[in-house]
CSV table of C-alpha atoms in Angstrom, one decimal:
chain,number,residue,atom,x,y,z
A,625,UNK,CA,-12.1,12.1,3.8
A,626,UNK,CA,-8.5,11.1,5.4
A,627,UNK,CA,-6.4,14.1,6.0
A,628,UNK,CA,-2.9,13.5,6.2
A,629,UNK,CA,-1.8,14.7,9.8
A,630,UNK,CA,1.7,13.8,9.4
A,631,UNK,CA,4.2,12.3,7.0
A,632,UNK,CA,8.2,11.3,7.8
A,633,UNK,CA,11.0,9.0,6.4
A,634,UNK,CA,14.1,7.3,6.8
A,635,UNK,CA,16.7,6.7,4.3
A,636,UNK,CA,19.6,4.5,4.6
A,637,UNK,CA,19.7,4.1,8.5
A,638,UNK,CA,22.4,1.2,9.9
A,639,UNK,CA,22.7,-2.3,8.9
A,640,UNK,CA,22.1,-5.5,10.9
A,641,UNK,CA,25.4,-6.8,12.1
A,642,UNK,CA,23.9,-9.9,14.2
A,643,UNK,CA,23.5,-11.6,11.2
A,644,UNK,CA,26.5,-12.4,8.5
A,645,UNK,CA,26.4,-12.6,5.0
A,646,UNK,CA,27.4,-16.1,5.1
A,647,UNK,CA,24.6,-16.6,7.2
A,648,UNK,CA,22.0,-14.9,5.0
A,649,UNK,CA,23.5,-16.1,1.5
A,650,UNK,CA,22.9,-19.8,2.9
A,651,UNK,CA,19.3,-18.6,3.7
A,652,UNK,CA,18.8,-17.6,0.3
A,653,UNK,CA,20.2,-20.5,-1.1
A,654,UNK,CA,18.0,-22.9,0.7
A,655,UNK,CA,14.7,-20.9,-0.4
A,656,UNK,CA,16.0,-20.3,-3.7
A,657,UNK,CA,17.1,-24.4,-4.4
A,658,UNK,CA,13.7,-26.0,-5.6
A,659,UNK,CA,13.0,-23.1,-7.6
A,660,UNK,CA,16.4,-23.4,-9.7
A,661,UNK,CA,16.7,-19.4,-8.9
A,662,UNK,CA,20.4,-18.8,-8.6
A,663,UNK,CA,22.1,-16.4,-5.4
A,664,UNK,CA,24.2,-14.0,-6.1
A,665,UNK,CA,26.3,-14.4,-3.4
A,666,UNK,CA,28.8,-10.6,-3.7
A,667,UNK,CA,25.5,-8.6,-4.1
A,668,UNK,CA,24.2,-10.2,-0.5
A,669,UNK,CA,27.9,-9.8,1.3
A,670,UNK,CA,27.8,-6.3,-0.5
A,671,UNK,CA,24.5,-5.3,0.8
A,672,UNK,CA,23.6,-3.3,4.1
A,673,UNK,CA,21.0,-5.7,5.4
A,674,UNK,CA,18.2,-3.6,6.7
A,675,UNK,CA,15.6,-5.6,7.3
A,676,UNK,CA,12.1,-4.2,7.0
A,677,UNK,CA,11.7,-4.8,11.2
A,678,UNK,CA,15.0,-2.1,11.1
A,679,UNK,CA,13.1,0.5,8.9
A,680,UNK,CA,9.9,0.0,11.2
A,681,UNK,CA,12.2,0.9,14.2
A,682,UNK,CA,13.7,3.8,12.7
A,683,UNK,CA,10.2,4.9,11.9
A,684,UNK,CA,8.5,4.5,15.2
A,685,UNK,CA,11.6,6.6,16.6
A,686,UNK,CA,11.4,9.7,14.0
A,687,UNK,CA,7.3,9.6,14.4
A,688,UNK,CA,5.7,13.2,15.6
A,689,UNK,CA,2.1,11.8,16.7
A,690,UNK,CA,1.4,10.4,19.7
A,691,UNK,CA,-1.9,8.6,19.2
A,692,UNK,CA,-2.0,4.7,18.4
A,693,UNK,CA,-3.6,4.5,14.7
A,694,UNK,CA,-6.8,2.6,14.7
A,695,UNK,CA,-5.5,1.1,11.3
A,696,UNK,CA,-2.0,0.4,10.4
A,697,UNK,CA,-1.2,-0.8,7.1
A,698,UNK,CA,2.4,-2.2,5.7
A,699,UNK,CA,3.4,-2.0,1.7
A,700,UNK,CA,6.6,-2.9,0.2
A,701,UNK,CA,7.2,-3.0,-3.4
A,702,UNK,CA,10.5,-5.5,-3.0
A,703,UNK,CA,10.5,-8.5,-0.6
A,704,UNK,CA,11.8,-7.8,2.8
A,705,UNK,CA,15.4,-9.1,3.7
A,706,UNK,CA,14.0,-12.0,5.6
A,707,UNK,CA,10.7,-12.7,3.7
A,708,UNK,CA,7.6,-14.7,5.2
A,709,UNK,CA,7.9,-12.2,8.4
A,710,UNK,CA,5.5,-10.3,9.7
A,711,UNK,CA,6.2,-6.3,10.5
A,712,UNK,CA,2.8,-5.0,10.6
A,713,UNK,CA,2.1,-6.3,13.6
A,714,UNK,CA,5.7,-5.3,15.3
A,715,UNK,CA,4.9,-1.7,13.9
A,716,UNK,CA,1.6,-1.6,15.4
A,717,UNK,CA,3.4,-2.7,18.8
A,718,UNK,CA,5.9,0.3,18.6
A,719,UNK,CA,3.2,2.5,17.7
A,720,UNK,CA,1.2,1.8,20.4
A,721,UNK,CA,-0.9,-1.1,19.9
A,722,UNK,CA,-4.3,-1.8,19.2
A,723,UNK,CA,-4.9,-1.7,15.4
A,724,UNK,CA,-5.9,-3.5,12.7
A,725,UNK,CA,-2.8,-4.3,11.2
A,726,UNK,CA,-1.9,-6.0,8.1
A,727,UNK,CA,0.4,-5.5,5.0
A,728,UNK,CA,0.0,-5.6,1.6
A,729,UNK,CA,2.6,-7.3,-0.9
A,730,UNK,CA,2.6,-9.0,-4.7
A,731,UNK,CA,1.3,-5.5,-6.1
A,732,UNK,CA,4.6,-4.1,-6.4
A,733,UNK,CA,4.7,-0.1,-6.6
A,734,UNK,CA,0.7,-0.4,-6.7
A,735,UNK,CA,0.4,-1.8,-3.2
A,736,UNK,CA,0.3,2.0,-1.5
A,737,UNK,CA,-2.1,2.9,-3.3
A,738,UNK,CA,-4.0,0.1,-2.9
A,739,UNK,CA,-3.6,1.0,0.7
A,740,UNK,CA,-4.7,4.8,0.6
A,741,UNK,CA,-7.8,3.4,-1.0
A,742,UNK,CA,-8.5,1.1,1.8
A,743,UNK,CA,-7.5,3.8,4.0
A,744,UNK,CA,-10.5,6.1,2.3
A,745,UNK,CA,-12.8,2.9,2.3
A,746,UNK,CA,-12.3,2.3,6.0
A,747,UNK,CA,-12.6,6.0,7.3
A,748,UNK,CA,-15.6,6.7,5.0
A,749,UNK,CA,-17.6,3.3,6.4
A,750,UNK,CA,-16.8,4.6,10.3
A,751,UNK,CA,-14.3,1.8,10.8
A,752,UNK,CA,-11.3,4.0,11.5
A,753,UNK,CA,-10.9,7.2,12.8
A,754,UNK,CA,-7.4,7.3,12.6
A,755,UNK,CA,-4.8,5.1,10.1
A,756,UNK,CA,-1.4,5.1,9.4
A,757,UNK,CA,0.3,3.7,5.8
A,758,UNK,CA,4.2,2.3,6.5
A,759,UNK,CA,5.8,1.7,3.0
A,760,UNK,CA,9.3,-0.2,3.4
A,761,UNK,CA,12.2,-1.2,0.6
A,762,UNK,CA,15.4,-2.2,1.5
A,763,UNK,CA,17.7,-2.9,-0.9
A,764,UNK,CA,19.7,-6.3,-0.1
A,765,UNK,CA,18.5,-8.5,-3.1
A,766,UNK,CA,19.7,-12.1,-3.6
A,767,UNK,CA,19.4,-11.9,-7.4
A,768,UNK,CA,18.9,-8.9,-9.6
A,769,UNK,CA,15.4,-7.4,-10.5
A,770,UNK,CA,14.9,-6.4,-13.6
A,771,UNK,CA,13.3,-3.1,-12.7
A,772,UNK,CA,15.5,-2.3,-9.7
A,773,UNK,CA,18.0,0.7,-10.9
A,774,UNK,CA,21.3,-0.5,-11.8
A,775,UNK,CA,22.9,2.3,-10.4
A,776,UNK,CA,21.8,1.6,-6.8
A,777,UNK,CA,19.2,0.8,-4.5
A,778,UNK,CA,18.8,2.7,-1.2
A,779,UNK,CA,17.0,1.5,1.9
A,780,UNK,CA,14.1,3.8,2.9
A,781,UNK,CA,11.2,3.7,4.8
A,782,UNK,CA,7.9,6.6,4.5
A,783,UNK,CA,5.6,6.6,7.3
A,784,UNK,CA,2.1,8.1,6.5
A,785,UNK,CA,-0.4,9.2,9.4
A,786,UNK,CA,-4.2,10.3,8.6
A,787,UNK,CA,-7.1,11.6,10.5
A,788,UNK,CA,-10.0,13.5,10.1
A,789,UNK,CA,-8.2,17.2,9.8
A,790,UNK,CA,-5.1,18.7,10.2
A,791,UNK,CA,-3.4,18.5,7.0
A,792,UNK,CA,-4.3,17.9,3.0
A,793,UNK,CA,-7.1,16.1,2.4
A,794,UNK,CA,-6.7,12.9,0.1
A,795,UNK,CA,-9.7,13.2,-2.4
A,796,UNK,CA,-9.2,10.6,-4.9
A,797,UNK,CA,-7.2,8.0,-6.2
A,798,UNK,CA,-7.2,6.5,-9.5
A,799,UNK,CA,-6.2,3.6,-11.2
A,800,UNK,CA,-4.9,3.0,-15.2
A,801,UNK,CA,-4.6,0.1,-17.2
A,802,UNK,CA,-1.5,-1.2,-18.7
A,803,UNK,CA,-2.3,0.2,-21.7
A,804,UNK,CA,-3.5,3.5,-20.5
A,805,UNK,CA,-1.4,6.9,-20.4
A,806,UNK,CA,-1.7,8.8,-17.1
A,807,UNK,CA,-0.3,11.8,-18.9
A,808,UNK,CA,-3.5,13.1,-20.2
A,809,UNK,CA,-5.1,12.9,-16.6
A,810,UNK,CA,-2.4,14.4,-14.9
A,811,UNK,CA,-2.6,17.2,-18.0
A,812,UNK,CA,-6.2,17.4,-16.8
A,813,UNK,CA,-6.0,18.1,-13.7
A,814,UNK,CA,-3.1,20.7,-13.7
A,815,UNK,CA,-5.1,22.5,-15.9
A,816,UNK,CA,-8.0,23.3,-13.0
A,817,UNK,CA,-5.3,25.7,-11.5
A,818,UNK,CA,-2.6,25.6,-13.1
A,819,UNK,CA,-0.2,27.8,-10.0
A,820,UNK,CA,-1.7,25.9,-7.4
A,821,UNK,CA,-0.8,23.0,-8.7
A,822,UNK,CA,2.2,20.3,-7.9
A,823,UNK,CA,2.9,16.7,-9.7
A,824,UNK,CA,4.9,14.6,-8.2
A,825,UNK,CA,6.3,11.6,-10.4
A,826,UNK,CA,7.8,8.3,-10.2
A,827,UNK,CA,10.8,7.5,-12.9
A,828,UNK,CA,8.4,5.8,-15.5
A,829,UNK,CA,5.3,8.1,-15.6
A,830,UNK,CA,4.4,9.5,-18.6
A,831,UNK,CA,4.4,13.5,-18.1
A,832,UNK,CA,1.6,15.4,-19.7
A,833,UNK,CA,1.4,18.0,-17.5
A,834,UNK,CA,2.1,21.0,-19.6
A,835,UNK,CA,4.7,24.0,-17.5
A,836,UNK,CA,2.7,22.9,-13.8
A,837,UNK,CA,5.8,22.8,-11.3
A,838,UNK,CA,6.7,19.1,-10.6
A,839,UNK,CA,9.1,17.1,-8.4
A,840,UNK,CA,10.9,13.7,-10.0
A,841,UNK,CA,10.9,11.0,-7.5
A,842,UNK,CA,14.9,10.5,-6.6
A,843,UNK,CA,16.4,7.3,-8.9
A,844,UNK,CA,18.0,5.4,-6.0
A,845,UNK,CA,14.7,4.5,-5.1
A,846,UNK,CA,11.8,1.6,-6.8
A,847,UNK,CA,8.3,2.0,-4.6
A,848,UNK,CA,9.6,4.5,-1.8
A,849,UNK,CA,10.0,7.3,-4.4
A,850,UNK,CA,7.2,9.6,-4.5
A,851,UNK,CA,6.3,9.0,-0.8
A,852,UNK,CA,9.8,10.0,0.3
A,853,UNK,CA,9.7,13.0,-1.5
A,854,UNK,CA,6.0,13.8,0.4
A,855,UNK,CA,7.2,13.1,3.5
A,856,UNK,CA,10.4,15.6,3.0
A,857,UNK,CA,8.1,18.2,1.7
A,858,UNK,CA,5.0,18.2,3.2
A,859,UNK,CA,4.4,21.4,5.3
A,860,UNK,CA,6.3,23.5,2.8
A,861,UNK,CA,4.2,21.8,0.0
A,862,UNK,CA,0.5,22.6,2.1
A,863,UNK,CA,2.2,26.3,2.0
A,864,UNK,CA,2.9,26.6,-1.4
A,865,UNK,CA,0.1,24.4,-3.2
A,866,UNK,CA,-3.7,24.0,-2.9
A,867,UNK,CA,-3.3,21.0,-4.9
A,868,UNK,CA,-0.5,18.0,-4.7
A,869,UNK,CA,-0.5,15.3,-7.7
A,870,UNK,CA,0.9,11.8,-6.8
A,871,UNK,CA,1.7,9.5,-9.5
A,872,UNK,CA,3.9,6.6,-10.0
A,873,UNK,CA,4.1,3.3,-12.7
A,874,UNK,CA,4.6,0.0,-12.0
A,875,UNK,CA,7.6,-1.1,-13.9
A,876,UNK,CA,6.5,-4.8,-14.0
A,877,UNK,CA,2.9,-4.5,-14.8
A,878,UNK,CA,3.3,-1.0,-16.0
A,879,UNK,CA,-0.3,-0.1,-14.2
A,880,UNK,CA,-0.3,3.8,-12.7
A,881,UNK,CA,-1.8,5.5,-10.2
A,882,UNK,CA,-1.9,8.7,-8.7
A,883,UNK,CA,-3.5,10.1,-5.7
A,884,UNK,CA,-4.7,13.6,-5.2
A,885,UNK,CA,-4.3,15.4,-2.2
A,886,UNK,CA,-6.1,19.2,-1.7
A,887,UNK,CA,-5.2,21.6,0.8
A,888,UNK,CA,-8.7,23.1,3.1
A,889,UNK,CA,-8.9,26.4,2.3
A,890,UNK,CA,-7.5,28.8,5.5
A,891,UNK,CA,-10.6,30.6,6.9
């Protein structure tokens, strides 16, 4: 099973100054046009303009393993500042080269998990040894999204690294149905030990998990959340927890998951 070897983040790093608002509002405009989508041209000359390739820099740079991943897999839950362009492979340069490298879009805040499964799926089969999860979201829209918080959007970037030991072990993730509750499950598990036991939630999961300690993902964030707060906390977290709940909802589809990470008992 993938054990998670390292973990670290970037939040609101510089902008991109080589290219203007006027610039990018035009580019917008054009790929906006046949649709009959209208550009809201303040919120672009407002915005910071960090590009997903930015974030993927910032990464690489703030990155404590050495080792090339054998898998490298991108997620965003928002479209990048220049869509239709291809990171994962720029990424897989910066951290050394040589992986499988791909990303993963249209799932919104589901796409990560959808990429710790495959992550599971690929170690467990012998394909990977070694894989590393990038999950991007900058925060220059052209229009509003309906799900994006009103009271601001930060640009962050988590980067996730897993191997075969070294860190907690991810030992399951599950899926829900719109209709489904992951309160009762999260309830669930907290009860199994309730002191060793941390949940840590995006803004529209449904709590049920009794007086277990949690952690609320911070607000200024849409997909980035949970993972930012992981890769802040991590070593203290393996200290303090066996167990580490990670839960978030999809706004749009309202479909939650949550991954479950255990700590290997100290001999």
């Amino acid at each position: 099973m993938p054990a998670l070897m390292s973990a670290c983040a970037v939040v609101s790093p510089s902008g991109e100054p080589a290219l203007s608002p006027t610039e990018l509002a035009e580019f917008y405009h054009d790929m906006a046009a046949p649709y009959g989508t209208p550009v809201d041209e303040e919120r672009v000359a407002s915005g910071t303009r960090v590009a997903h390739r930015a974030l993927a820099d910032q990464l690489a740079a703030v990155r404590t393993v050495n080792a090339p991943p054998d898998l490298l897999i991108l997620t965003h839950a928002l479209p990048d500042l220049h869509p239709f362009t291809a990171v994962a492979p720029h990424l897989d340069r910066l951290l050394g080269g040589g992986a499988l490298a791909f990303g993963i879009s249209q799932q919104g805040v589901s796409g990560t998990f959808t990429a710790l499964r495959l992550v599971d799926r690929y170690q467990r089969s012998g394909r990977c040894a070694t894989a590393a999860v990038a999950v991007l979201e900058q925060s220059t829209l052209p229009c509003p999204h309906p799900h994006v918080p009103t009271d601001g959007l930060i640009d962050s970037g988590v980067l996730l690294e897993f191997g075969a030991g070294g860190g907690p072990v991810l030992r399951g993730i599950e899926a829900f149905a719109p209709e489904e509750r992951p309160g009762p499950r999260l309830a669930e598990l907290a009860a199994e030990d309730p002191e060793g036991t941390l949940l840590v939630l995006g803004p529209c999961v449904d709590d049920d998990g009794g007086t277990t300690d949690r952690v609320a993902a911070r607000t200024d964030t849409y997909g980035t959340g949970v993972w930012l707060a992981l890769a802040d906390n991590l070593r203290t977290w393996a200290e303090q927890y066996r167990t580490v709940v990670l839960c978030d909802t999809d706004p749009e589809s309202g479909r939650s998951h949550l991954a479950v990470l255990r700590v290997p008992e100290q001999d």
